[in-house]
DNA sequence: GTTTGTACTTTGCATTACAAGGTACTGCTA
DNA sequence: TAGCAGTACCTTGTAATGCAAAGTACAAAC
């Protein structure tokens, strides 16, 4: 299990990434993240995050009926969201480079 | 600049990594992290974190005089700290694998 | 009609990076 | 002597954010 603290500042970008692939909704996002190896991300994490991203203008929702349960909120990226996603990927690269550099150097020591 | 939220849950492990290479003190750790590409990590981040790690039994300090300023607190890893470091590296691998997998899949459509 | 699975929401909490301000020692300069 | 820069550490309060817990609601199966 990835510690929850490690997910801070990362989940938002991950969700933008998932949505960028295709329109999707909260419940499905949580399932996809689990399949991707993020472990079980609580609903109390996903839904507030989606609301935050909506408020920030990164994503927008369309309500669509479902045959198998209550209606779903399908999300898609706005232009702001696309910029935000690009920035996240840049930031992630910077972080992972620094950490891998640090951990890697350990073995030369 | 790496966003501060992205550093949550990561800085602790990074500091353990730095200390594992050789005994060092707060001020020097902040300089090393900057050199490693983490940007300027505030003192208000470093010192509380070192206190926390000490309280958790991950590191322990030895006060040593300096020729060029006030005394320094040199930190070294305890056994608990070594376990914590190993766990961090495992967690980091899990996280970075998941994120890279997610970002990478994006380009396959 | 009760349960299971789907699907979204809200409240309150814990963790943690950081800004801002403070203390204190050394060495240099005027 | 006074003042400043660099080194070195500490404390308080704040903001961001993942999550637990609880609630609402619809559909299908039993």
PDB file of C-alpha atoms (C1' of nucleotides) in Angstrom:
ATOM      1  CA  UNK A   1       0.000   0.000   0.000  1.00  0.00           C
ATOM      2  CA  UNK A   2       1.316   3.402  -0.971  1.00  0.00           C
ATOM      3  CA  UNK A   3       1.213   5.667   2.126  1.00  0.00           C
ATOM      4  CA  UNK A   4      -1.506   8.293   1.846  1.00  0.00           C
ATOM      5  CA  UNK A   5       0.928  11.111   2.493  1.00  0.00           C
ATOM      6  CA  UNK A   6       2.880  10.150  -0.594  1.00  0.00           C
ATOM      7  CA  UNK A   7      -0.221  10.591  -2.718  1.00  0.00           C
ATOM      8  CA  UNK A   8      -0.659  14.217  -1.730  1.00  0.00           C
ATOM      9  CA  UNK A   9      -0.219  16.527  -4.656  1.00  0.00           C
ATOM     10  CA  UNK A  10      -0.082  13.532  -7.000  1.00  0.00           C
ATOM     11  CA  UNK A  11      -3.605  12.149  -7.108  1.00  0.00           C
ATOM     12  CA  UNK A  12      -4.970  15.269  -8.762  1.00  0.00           C
ATOM     13  CA  UNK A  13      -2.570  14.903 -11.668  1.00  0.00           C
ATOM     14  CA  UNK A  14      -3.267  11.169 -11.882  1.00  0.00           C
ATOM     15  CA  UNK A  15      -6.982  11.785 -12.142  1.00  0.00           C
ATOM     16  CA  UNK A  16      -6.419  14.390 -14.843  1.00  0.00           C
ATOM     17  CA  UNK A  17      -4.343  11.798 -16.678  1.00  0.00           C
ATOM     18  CA  UNK A  18      -7.106   9.181 -16.456  1.00  0.00           C
ATOM     19  CA  UNK A  19      -9.713  11.652 -17.674  1.00  0.00           C
ATOM     20  CA  UNK A  20      -7.469  12.787 -20.538  1.00  0.00           C
ATOM     21  CA  UNK A  21      -7.576   9.273 -21.974  1.00  0.00           C
ATOM     22  CA  UNK A  22     -11.358   9.236 -22.126  1.00  0.00           C
ATOM     23  CA  UNK A  23     -14.387  10.725 -20.436  1.00  0.00           C
ATOM     24  CA  UNK A  24     -15.065   8.858 -17.216  1.00  0.00           C
ATOM     25  CA  UNK A  25     -16.743   9.167 -13.818  1.00  0.00           C
ATOM     26  CA  UNK A  26     -15.681   9.001 -10.186  1.00  0.00           C
ATOM     27  CA  UNK A  27     -16.539   5.416  -9.423  1.00  0.00           C
ATOM     28  CA  UNK A  28     -14.761   4.153 -12.506  1.00  0.00           C
ATOM     29  CA  UNK A  29     -11.726   6.324 -11.828  1.00  0.00           C
ATOM     30  CA  UNK A  30     -11.305   4.702  -8.433  1.00  0.00           C
ATOM     31  CA  UNK A  31     -11.412   1.269 -10.067  1.00  0.00           C
ATOM     32  CA  UNK A  32      -8.895   2.239 -12.723  1.00  0.00           C
ATOM     33  CA  UNK A  33      -6.493   3.651 -10.156  1.00  0.00           C
ATOM     34  CA  UNK A  34      -6.718   0.409  -8.203  1.00  0.00           C
ATOM     35  CA  UNK A  35      -5.923  -1.583 -11.349  1.00  0.00           C
ATOM     36  CA  UNK A  36      -2.977   0.728 -11.999  1.00  0.00           C
ATOM     37  CA  UNK A  37      -1.408  -0.170  -8.661  1.00  0.00           C
ATOM     38  CA  UNK A  38      -2.487   2.803  -6.538  1.00  0.00           C
ATOM     39  CA  UNK A  39      -4.354   0.605  -4.082  1.00  0.00           C
ATOM     40  CA  UNK A  40      -7.837   1.428  -2.874  1.00  0.00           C
ATOM     41  CA  UNK A  41      -8.362   5.182  -3.081  1.00  0.00           C
ATOM     42  CA  UNK A  42     -11.261   6.072  -0.758  1.00  0.00           C
ATOM     43  CA  UNK A  43     -14.401   7.678  -2.140  1.00  0.00           C
ATOM     44  CA  UNK A  44     -13.880  10.428   0.407  1.00  0.00           C
ATOM     45  CA  UNK A  45     -10.724  11.192  -1.539  1.00  0.00           C
ATOM     46  CA  UNK A  46     -11.937  10.878  -5.120  1.00  0.00           C
ATOM     47  CA  UNK A  47     -15.165  12.847  -5.020  1.00  0.00           C
ATOM     48  CA  UNK A  48     -13.928  15.911  -3.128  1.00  0.00           C
ATOM     49  CA  UNK A  49     -10.953  15.955  -5.490  1.00  0.00           C
ATOM     50  CA  UNK A  50     -13.245  15.908  -8.519  1.00  0.00           C
ATOM     51  CA  UNK A  51     -15.236  18.780  -7.020  1.00  0.00           C
ATOM     52  CA  UNK A  52     -12.024  20.710  -6.433  1.00  0.00           C
ATOM     53  CA  UNK A  53     -10.847  20.156  -9.989  1.00  0.00           C
ATOM     54  CA  UNK A  54     -14.246  21.277 -11.253  1.00  0.00           C
ATOM     55  CA  UNK A  55     -14.092  24.410  -9.120  1.00  0.00           C
ATOM     56  CA  UNK A  56     -10.586  25.119 -10.432  1.00  0.00           C
ATOM     57  CA  UNK A  57     -11.890  24.898 -13.966  1.00  0.00           C
ATOM     58  CA  UNK A  58      -9.725  21.882 -14.838  1.00  0.00           C
ATOM     59  CA  UNK A  59     -12.593  19.510 -15.632  1.00  0.00           C
ATOM     60  CA  UNK A  60     -16.307  19.727 -16.374  1.00  0.00           C
ATOM     61  CA  UNK A  61     -19.087  17.212 -15.818  1.00  0.00           C
ATOM     62  CA  UNK A  62     -22.010  15.869 -17.803  1.00  0.00           C
ATOM     63  CA  UNK A  63     -24.682  13.843 -16.056  1.00  0.00           C
ATOM     64  CA  UNK A  64     -25.639  10.653 -17.892  1.00  0.00           C
ATOM     65  CA  UNK A  65     -28.066   7.911 -16.934  1.00  0.00           C
ATOM     66  CA  UNK A  66     -26.870   4.367 -16.317  1.00  0.00           C
ATOM     67  CA  UNK A  67     -28.639   1.044 -16.824  1.00  0.00           C
ATOM     68  CA  UNK A  68     -27.101  -0.523 -13.776  1.00  0.00           C
ATOM     69  CA  UNK A  69     -27.419   2.109 -11.071  1.00  0.00           C
ATOM     70  CA  UNK A  70     -27.750   5.819 -10.386  1.00  0.00           C
ATOM     71  CA  UNK A  71     -26.720   8.463 -12.917  1.00  0.00           C
ATOM     72  CA  UNK A  72     -23.021   9.087 -13.524  1.00  0.00           C
ATOM     73  CA  UNK A  73     -21.088  12.320 -13.763  1.00  0.00           C
ATOM     74  CA  UNK A  74     -18.828  11.990 -16.770  1.00  0.00           C
ATOM     75  CA  UNK A  75     -15.834  14.316 -16.635  1.00  0.00           C
ATOM     76  CA  UNK A  76     -13.703  15.743 -19.442  1.00  0.00           C
ATOM     77  CA  UNK A  77     -10.669  18.051 -19.446  1.00  0.00           C
ATOM     78  CA  UNK A  78     -10.947  21.777 -20.133  1.00  0.00           C
ATOM     79  CA  UNK A  79      -8.087  23.727 -21.678  1.00  0.00           C
ATOM     80  CA  UNK A  80      -7.054  24.738 -18.179  1.00  0.00           C
ATOM     81  CA  UNK A  81      -7.082  21.074 -17.252  1.00  0.00           C
ATOM     82  CA  UNK A  82      -4.830  20.210 -20.167  1.00  0.00           C
ATOM     83  CA  UNK A  83      -2.343  22.855 -19.085  1.00  0.00           C
ATOM     84  CA  UNK A  84      -2.551  21.625 -15.529  1.00  0.00           C
ATOM     85  CA  UNK A  85      -1.916  18.072 -16.702  1.00  0.00           C
ATOM     86  CA  UNK A  86       1.143  19.155 -18.684  1.00  0.00           C
ATOM     87  CA  UNK A  87       2.449  20.989 -15.633  1.00  0.00           C
ATOM     88  CA  UNK A  88       1.851  17.915 -13.449  1.00  0.00           C
ATOM     89  CA  UNK A  89       3.835  15.698 -15.808  1.00  0.00           C
ATOM     90  CA  UNK A  90       6.664  18.229 -15.765  1.00  0.00           C
ATOM     91  CA  UNK A  91       6.598  18.449 -11.971  1.00  0.00           C
ATOM     92  CA  UNK A  92       6.465  14.674 -11.638  1.00  0.00           C
ATOM     93  CA  UNK A  93       9.480  14.306 -13.894  1.00  0.00           C
ATOM     94  CA  UNK A  94      11.375  16.840 -11.805  1.00  0.00           C
ATOM     95  CA  UNK A  95      10.460  15.080  -8.567  1.00  0.00           C
ATOM     96  CA  UNK A  96      11.125  11.552  -9.729  1.00  0.00           C
ATOM     97  CA  UNK A  97      14.433  12.568 -11.279  1.00  0.00           C
ATOM     98  CA  UNK A  98      15.564  14.164  -8.025  1.00  0.00           C
ATOM     99  CA  UNK A  99      14.466  11.240  -5.849  1.00  0.00           C
ATOM    100  CA  UNK A 100      15.901   8.595  -8.153  1.00  0.00           C
ATOM    101  CA  UNK A 101      19.118  10.554  -8.344  1.00  0.00           C
ATOM    102  CA  UNK A 102      19.268  10.698  -4.562  1.00  0.00           C
ATOM    103  CA  UNK A 103      18.430   7.029  -4.020  1.00  0.00           C
ATOM    104  CA  UNK A 104      20.717   5.965  -6.831  1.00  0.00           C
ATOM    105  CA  UNK A 105      23.712   7.862  -5.514  1.00  0.00           C
ATOM    106  CA  UNK A 106      23.374   5.906  -2.332  1.00  0.00           C
ATOM    107  CA  UNK A 107      24.922   2.845  -3.937  1.00  0.00           C
ATOM    108  CA  UNK A 108      27.975   4.698  -5.291  1.00  0.00           C
ATOM    109  CA  UNK A 109      28.719   6.093  -1.867  1.00  0.00           C
TER     110      UNK A 109
ATOM    111  CA  UNK B   1      10.099  24.245  -8.491  1.00  0.00           C
ATOM    112  CA  UNK B   2       8.546  21.028  -7.235  1.00  0.00           C
ATOM    113  CA  UNK B   3       5.164  21.875  -5.643  1.00  0.00           C
ATOM    114  CA  UNK B   4       5.285  21.548  -1.873  1.00  0.00           C
ATOM    115  CA  UNK B   5       2.301  19.212  -1.822  1.00  0.00           C
ATOM    116  CA  UNK B   6       4.214  16.728  -3.954  1.00  0.00           C
ATOM    117  CA  UNK B   7       6.953  16.556  -1.352  1.00  0.00           C
ATOM    118  CA  UNK B   8       4.596  15.368   1.383  1.00  0.00           C
ATOM    119  CA  UNK B   9       5.508  11.939   2.607  1.00  0.00           C
ATOM    120  CA  UNK B  10       8.663  12.020   0.499  1.00  0.00           C
ATOM    121  CA  UNK B  11      10.963  14.475   2.225  1.00  0.00           C
ATOM    122  CA  UNK B  12      11.268  12.288   5.303  1.00  0.00           C
ATOM    123  CA  UNK B  13      12.553   9.376   3.262  1.00  0.00           C
ATOM    124  CA  UNK B  14      14.862  11.664   1.319  1.00  0.00           C
ATOM    125  CA  UNK B  15      16.395  12.983   4.508  1.00  0.00           C
ATOM    126  CA  UNK B  16      16.868   9.445   5.799  1.00  0.00           C
ATOM    127  CA  UNK B  17      18.607   8.657   2.524  1.00  0.00           C
ATOM    128  CA  UNK B  18      20.957  11.634   2.877  1.00  0.00           C
ATOM    129  CA  UNK B  19      21.796  10.724   6.472  1.00  0.00           C
ATOM    130  CA  UNK B  20      22.362   7.084   5.515  1.00  0.00           C
ATOM    131  CA  UNK B  21      25.240   8.144   3.267  1.00  0.00           C
ATOM    132  CA  UNK B  22      27.042   9.940   6.078  1.00  0.00           C
ATOM    133  CA  UNK B  23      26.356  11.699   9.354  1.00  0.00           C
ATOM    134  CA  UNK B  24      25.198  15.212   8.645  1.00  0.00           C
ATOM    135  CA  UNK B  25      23.250  18.125  10.110  1.00  0.00           C
ATOM    136  CA  UNK B  26      20.156  20.121   9.223  1.00  0.00           C
ATOM    137  CA  UNK B  27      21.765  23.074   7.531  1.00  0.00           C
ATOM    138  CA  UNK B  28      23.909  20.851   5.332  1.00  0.00           C
ATOM    139  CA  UNK B  29      20.970  18.594   4.475  1.00  0.00           C
ATOM    140  CA  UNK B  30      19.064  21.563   3.106  1.00  0.00           C
ATOM    141  CA  UNK B  31      22.049  22.467   0.911  1.00  0.00           C
ATOM    142  CA  UNK B  32      22.421  18.916  -0.348  1.00  0.00           C
ATOM    143  CA  UNK B  33      18.755  18.639  -1.219  1.00  0.00           C
ATOM    144  CA  UNK B  34      19.022  21.875  -3.181  1.00  0.00           C
ATOM    145  CA  UNK B  35      21.998  20.496  -5.092  1.00  0.00           C
ATOM    146  CA  UNK B  36      20.026  17.323  -5.787  1.00  0.00           C
ATOM    147  CA  UNK B  37      17.290  19.272  -7.548  1.00  0.00           C
ATOM    148  CA  UNK B  38      14.704  19.535  -4.785  1.00  0.00           C
ATOM    149  CA  UNK B  39      14.777  23.319  -4.812  1.00  0.00           C
ATOM    150  CA  UNK B  40      15.007  25.384  -1.667  1.00  0.00           C
ATOM    151  CA  UNK B  41      13.538  23.397   1.212  1.00  0.00           C
ATOM    152  CA  UNK B  42      12.645  25.858   3.969  1.00  0.00           C
ATOM    153  CA  UNK B  43      14.263  25.571   7.396  1.00  0.00           C
ATOM    154  CA  UNK B  44      10.761  25.510   8.836  1.00  0.00           C
ATOM    155  CA  UNK B  45      10.424  22.226   6.957  1.00  0.00           C
ATOM    156  CA  UNK B  46      13.788  20.622   7.678  1.00  0.00           C
ATOM    157  CA  UNK B  47      14.113  21.145  11.407  1.00  0.00           C
ATOM    158  CA  UNK B  48      10.632  20.055  12.482  1.00  0.00           C
ATOM    159  CA  UNK B  49      11.080  17.005  10.259  1.00  0.00           C
ATOM    160  CA  UNK B  50      14.374  16.145  11.952  1.00  0.00           C
ATOM    161  CA  UNK B  51      12.715  16.488  15.355  1.00  0.00           C
ATOM    162  CA  UNK B  52       9.888  14.230  14.210  1.00  0.00           C
ATOM    163  CA  UNK B  53      12.316  11.600  12.937  1.00  0.00           C
ATOM    164  CA  UNK B  54      14.198  11.786  16.224  1.00  0.00           C
ATOM    165  CA  UNK B  55      10.977  11.374  18.200  1.00  0.00           C
ATOM    166  CA  UNK B  56      10.050   8.385  16.018  1.00  0.00           C
ATOM    167  CA  UNK B  57      13.376   6.811  16.840  1.00  0.00           C
ATOM    168  CA  UNK B  58      14.587   6.858  13.228  1.00  0.00           C
ATOM    169  CA  UNK B  59      17.607   9.056  13.809  1.00  0.00           C
ATOM    170  CA  UNK B  60      19.689  10.260  16.749  1.00  0.00           C
ATOM    171  CA  UNK B  61      21.756  13.397  17.170  1.00  0.00           C
ATOM    172  CA  UNK B  62      25.214  14.237  18.465  1.00  0.00           C
ATOM    173  CA  UNK B  63      26.093  17.837  19.173  1.00  0.00           C
ATOM    174  CA  UNK B  64      29.469  18.879  17.795  1.00  0.00           C
ATOM    175  CA  UNK B  65      31.205  22.235  17.882  1.00  0.00           C
ATOM    176  CA  UNK B  66      32.027  24.040  14.668  1.00  0.00           C
ATOM    177  CA  UNK B  67      34.881  26.425  13.851  1.00  0.00           C
ATOM    178  CA  UNK B  68      32.733  28.590  11.667  1.00  0.00           C
ATOM    179  CA  UNK B  69      29.533  29.074  13.643  1.00  0.00           C
ATOM    180  CA  UNK B  70      27.250  27.612  16.282  1.00  0.00           C
ATOM    181  CA  UNK B  71      27.337  23.930  17.211  1.00  0.00           C
ATOM    182  CA  UNK B  72      25.857  21.402  14.805  1.00  0.00           C
ATOM    183  CA  UNK B  73      23.552  18.480  15.469  1.00  0.00           C
ATOM    184  CA  UNK B  74      24.961  15.562  13.528  1.00  0.00           C
ATOM    185  CA  UNK B  75      22.379  12.891  12.817  1.00  0.00           C
ATOM    186  CA  UNK B  76      22.820   9.192  12.149  1.00  0.00           C
ATOM    187  CA  UNK B  77      20.345   6.391  11.405  1.00  0.00           C
ATOM    188  CA  UNK B  78      19.130   3.991  14.059  1.00  0.00           C
ATOM    189  CA  UNK B  79      18.038   0.458  13.189  1.00  0.00           C
ATOM    190  CA  UNK B  80      14.474   1.708  13.109  1.00  0.00           C
ATOM    191  CA  UNK B  81      15.610   4.406  10.723  1.00  0.00           C
ATOM    192  CA  UNK B  82      17.247   1.850   8.448  1.00  0.00           C
ATOM    193  CA  UNK B  83      14.019  -0.149   8.322  1.00  0.00           C
ATOM    194  CA  UNK B  84      12.075   3.029   7.685  1.00  0.00           C
ATOM    195  CA  UNK B  85      14.448   3.919   4.866  1.00  0.00           C
ATOM    196  CA  UNK B  86      14.043   0.487   3.270  1.00  0.00           C
ATOM    197  CA  UNK B  87      10.264   0.865   3.519  1.00  0.00           C
ATOM    198  CA  UNK B  88      10.439   4.310   1.948  1.00  0.00           C
ATOM    199  CA  UNK B  89      12.417   3.023  -1.015  1.00  0.00           C
ATOM    200  CA  UNK B  90       9.878   0.227  -1.459  1.00  0.00           C
ATOM    201  CA  UNK B  91       6.960   2.671  -1.244  1.00  0.00           C
ATOM    202  CA  UNK B  92       8.653   5.065  -3.640  1.00  0.00           C
ATOM    203  CA  UNK B  93       9.191   2.290  -6.151  1.00  0.00           C
ATOM    204  CA  UNK B  94       5.534   1.318  -5.883  1.00  0.00           C
ATOM    205  CA  UNK B  95       4.382   4.902  -6.339  1.00  0.00           C
ATOM    206  CA  UNK B  96       6.715   5.777  -9.192  1.00  0.00           C
ATOM    207  CA  UNK B  97       5.910   2.538 -10.986  1.00  0.00           C
ATOM    208  CA  UNK B  98       2.185   3.241 -10.761  1.00  0.00           C
ATOM    209  CA  UNK B  99       2.497   6.875 -11.884  1.00  0.00           C
ATOM    210  CA  UNK B 100       4.889   6.109 -14.725  1.00  0.00           C
ATOM    211  CA  UNK B 101       2.637   3.273 -15.820  1.00  0.00           C
ATOM    212  CA  UNK B 102      -0.330   5.629 -15.821  1.00  0.00           C
ATOM    213  CA  UNK B 103       1.450   8.463 -17.639  1.00  0.00           C
ATOM    214  CA  UNK B 104       3.063   6.049 -20.065  1.00  0.00           C
ATOM    215  CA  UNK B 105      -0.176   4.344 -21.036  1.00  0.00           C
ATOM    216  CA  UNK B 106      -1.465   7.699 -22.103  1.00  0.00           C
ATOM    217  CA  UNK B 107       0.598   7.585 -25.268  1.00  0.00           C
ATOM    218  CA  UNK B 108      -0.629   4.150 -26.352  1.00  0.00           C
ATOM    219  CA  UNK B 109      -4.165   5.520 -26.744  1.00  0.00           C
TER     220      UNK B 109
ATOM    221  C1'  DG C   1     -38.400  -6.126   1.575  1.00  0.00           C
ATOM    222  C1'  DT C   2     -33.722  -6.984   2.418  1.00  0.00           C
ATOM    223  C1'  DT C   3     -29.325  -7.242   0.625  1.00  0.00           C
ATOM    224  C1'  DT C   4     -25.623  -6.227  -2.792  1.00  0.00           C
ATOM    225  C1'  DG C   5     -23.481  -3.375  -6.050  1.00  0.00           C
ATOM    226  C1'  DT C   6     -23.332   0.992  -8.118  1.00  0.00           C
ATOM    227  C1'  DA C   7     -22.739   6.068  -7.654  1.00  0.00           C
ATOM    228  C1'  DC C   8     -22.366  10.564  -5.496  1.00  0.00           C
ATOM    229  C1'  DT C   9     -21.971  13.855  -1.240  1.00  0.00           C
ATOM    230  C1'  DT C  10     -20.617  15.833   3.184  1.00  0.00           C
ATOM    231  C1'  DT C  11     -18.244  16.603   7.763  1.00  0.00           C
ATOM    232  C1'  DG C  12     -14.376  16.419  10.479  1.00  0.00           C
ATOM    233  C1'  DC C  13      -9.676  14.820  11.259  1.00  0.00           C
ATOM    234  C1'  DA C  14      -4.553  13.856  10.782  1.00  0.00           C
ATOM    235  C1'  DT C  15      -0.472  14.728   8.488  1.00  0.00           C
ATOM    236  C1'  DT C  16       2.905  17.648   6.801  1.00  0.00           C
ATOM    237  C1'  DA C  17       5.418  21.488   4.017  1.00  0.00           C
ATOM    238  C1'  DC C  18       6.114  26.150   4.754  1.00  0.00           C
ATOM    239  C1'  DA C  19       6.106  31.248   6.013  1.00  0.00           C
ATOM    240  C1'  DA C  20       7.503  34.158   9.515  1.00  0.00           C
ATOM    241  C1'  DG C  21       9.796  35.258  13.382  1.00  0.00           C
ATOM    242  C1'  DG C  22      13.174  34.313  16.958  1.00  0.00           C
ATOM    243  C1'  DT C  23      17.821  32.824  19.245  1.00  0.00           C
ATOM    244  C1'  DA C  24      22.727  32.499  19.101  1.00  0.00           C
ATOM    245  C1'  DC C  25      27.656  31.839  17.705  1.00  0.00           C
ATOM    246  C1'  DT C  26      31.777  33.288  14.538  1.00  0.00           C
ATOM    247  C1'  DG C  27      34.319  36.501  11.940  1.00  0.00           C
ATOM    248  C1'  DC C  28      34.790  40.712   9.532  1.00  0.00           C
ATOM    249  C1'  DT C  29      34.649  45.779   9.322  1.00  0.00           C
ATOM    250  C1'  DA C  30      34.460  50.334  10.836  1.00  0.00           C
TER     251       DA C  30
ATOM    252  C1'  DT D   1      32.715  49.100  20.768  1.00  0.00           C
ATOM    253  C1'  DA D   2      28.956  48.474  17.276  1.00  0.00           C
ATOM    254  C1'  DG D   3      27.019  46.414  13.301  1.00  0.00           C
ATOM    255  C1'  DC D   4      26.532  43.099   9.739  1.00  0.00           C
ATOM    256  C1'  DA D   5      26.680  38.588   7.123  1.00  0.00           C
ATOM    257  C1'  DG D   6      26.874  33.752   7.322  1.00  0.00           C
ATOM    258  C1'  DT D   7      26.053  29.719   9.841  1.00  0.00           C
ATOM    259  C1'  DA D   8      22.927  26.855  12.664  1.00  0.00           C
ATOM    260  C1'  DC D   9      18.850  25.715  15.190  1.00  0.00           C
ATOM    261  C1'  DC D  10      13.917  26.298  17.070  1.00  0.00           C
ATOM    262  C1'  DT D  11       8.820  27.569  17.433  1.00  0.00           C
ATOM    263  C1'  DT D  12       4.114  29.061  16.127  1.00  0.00           C
ATOM    264  C1'  DG D  13       0.467  29.174  13.110  1.00  0.00           C
ATOM    265  C1'  DT D  14      -1.417  28.221   8.472  1.00  0.00           C
ATOM    266  C1'  DA D  15      -2.804  25.846   4.191  1.00  0.00           C
ATOM    267  C1'  DA D  16      -3.363  21.828   1.443  1.00  0.00           C
ATOM    268  C1'  DT D  17      -5.076  17.385   1.000  1.00  0.00           C
ATOM    269  C1'  DG D  18      -5.974  12.216   1.629  1.00  0.00           C
ATOM    270  C1'  DC D  19      -9.183   9.646   4.248  1.00  0.00           C
ATOM    271  C1'  DA D  20     -12.608   7.655   7.641  1.00  0.00           C
ATOM    272  C1'  DA D  21     -17.274   7.676   8.537  1.00  0.00           C
ATOM    273  C1'  DA D  22     -21.754   8.489   7.631  1.00  0.00           C
ATOM    274  C1'  DG D  23     -25.478   9.547   4.612  1.00  0.00           C
ATOM    275  C1'  DT D  24     -28.452   9.527   0.124  1.00  0.00           C
ATOM    276  C1'  DA D  25     -30.256   7.069  -3.816  1.00  0.00           C
ATOM    277  C1'  DC D  26     -31.029   3.861  -7.775  1.00  0.00           C
ATOM    278  C1'  DA D  27     -31.170  -1.104  -9.868  1.00  0.00           C
ATOM    279  C1'  DA D  28     -31.131  -6.049  -9.675  1.00  0.00           C
ATOM    280  C1'  DA D  29     -31.306 -10.408  -7.217  1.00  0.00           C
ATOM    281  C1'  DC D  30     -32.942 -13.277  -3.605  1.00  0.00           C
TER     282       DC D  30
END
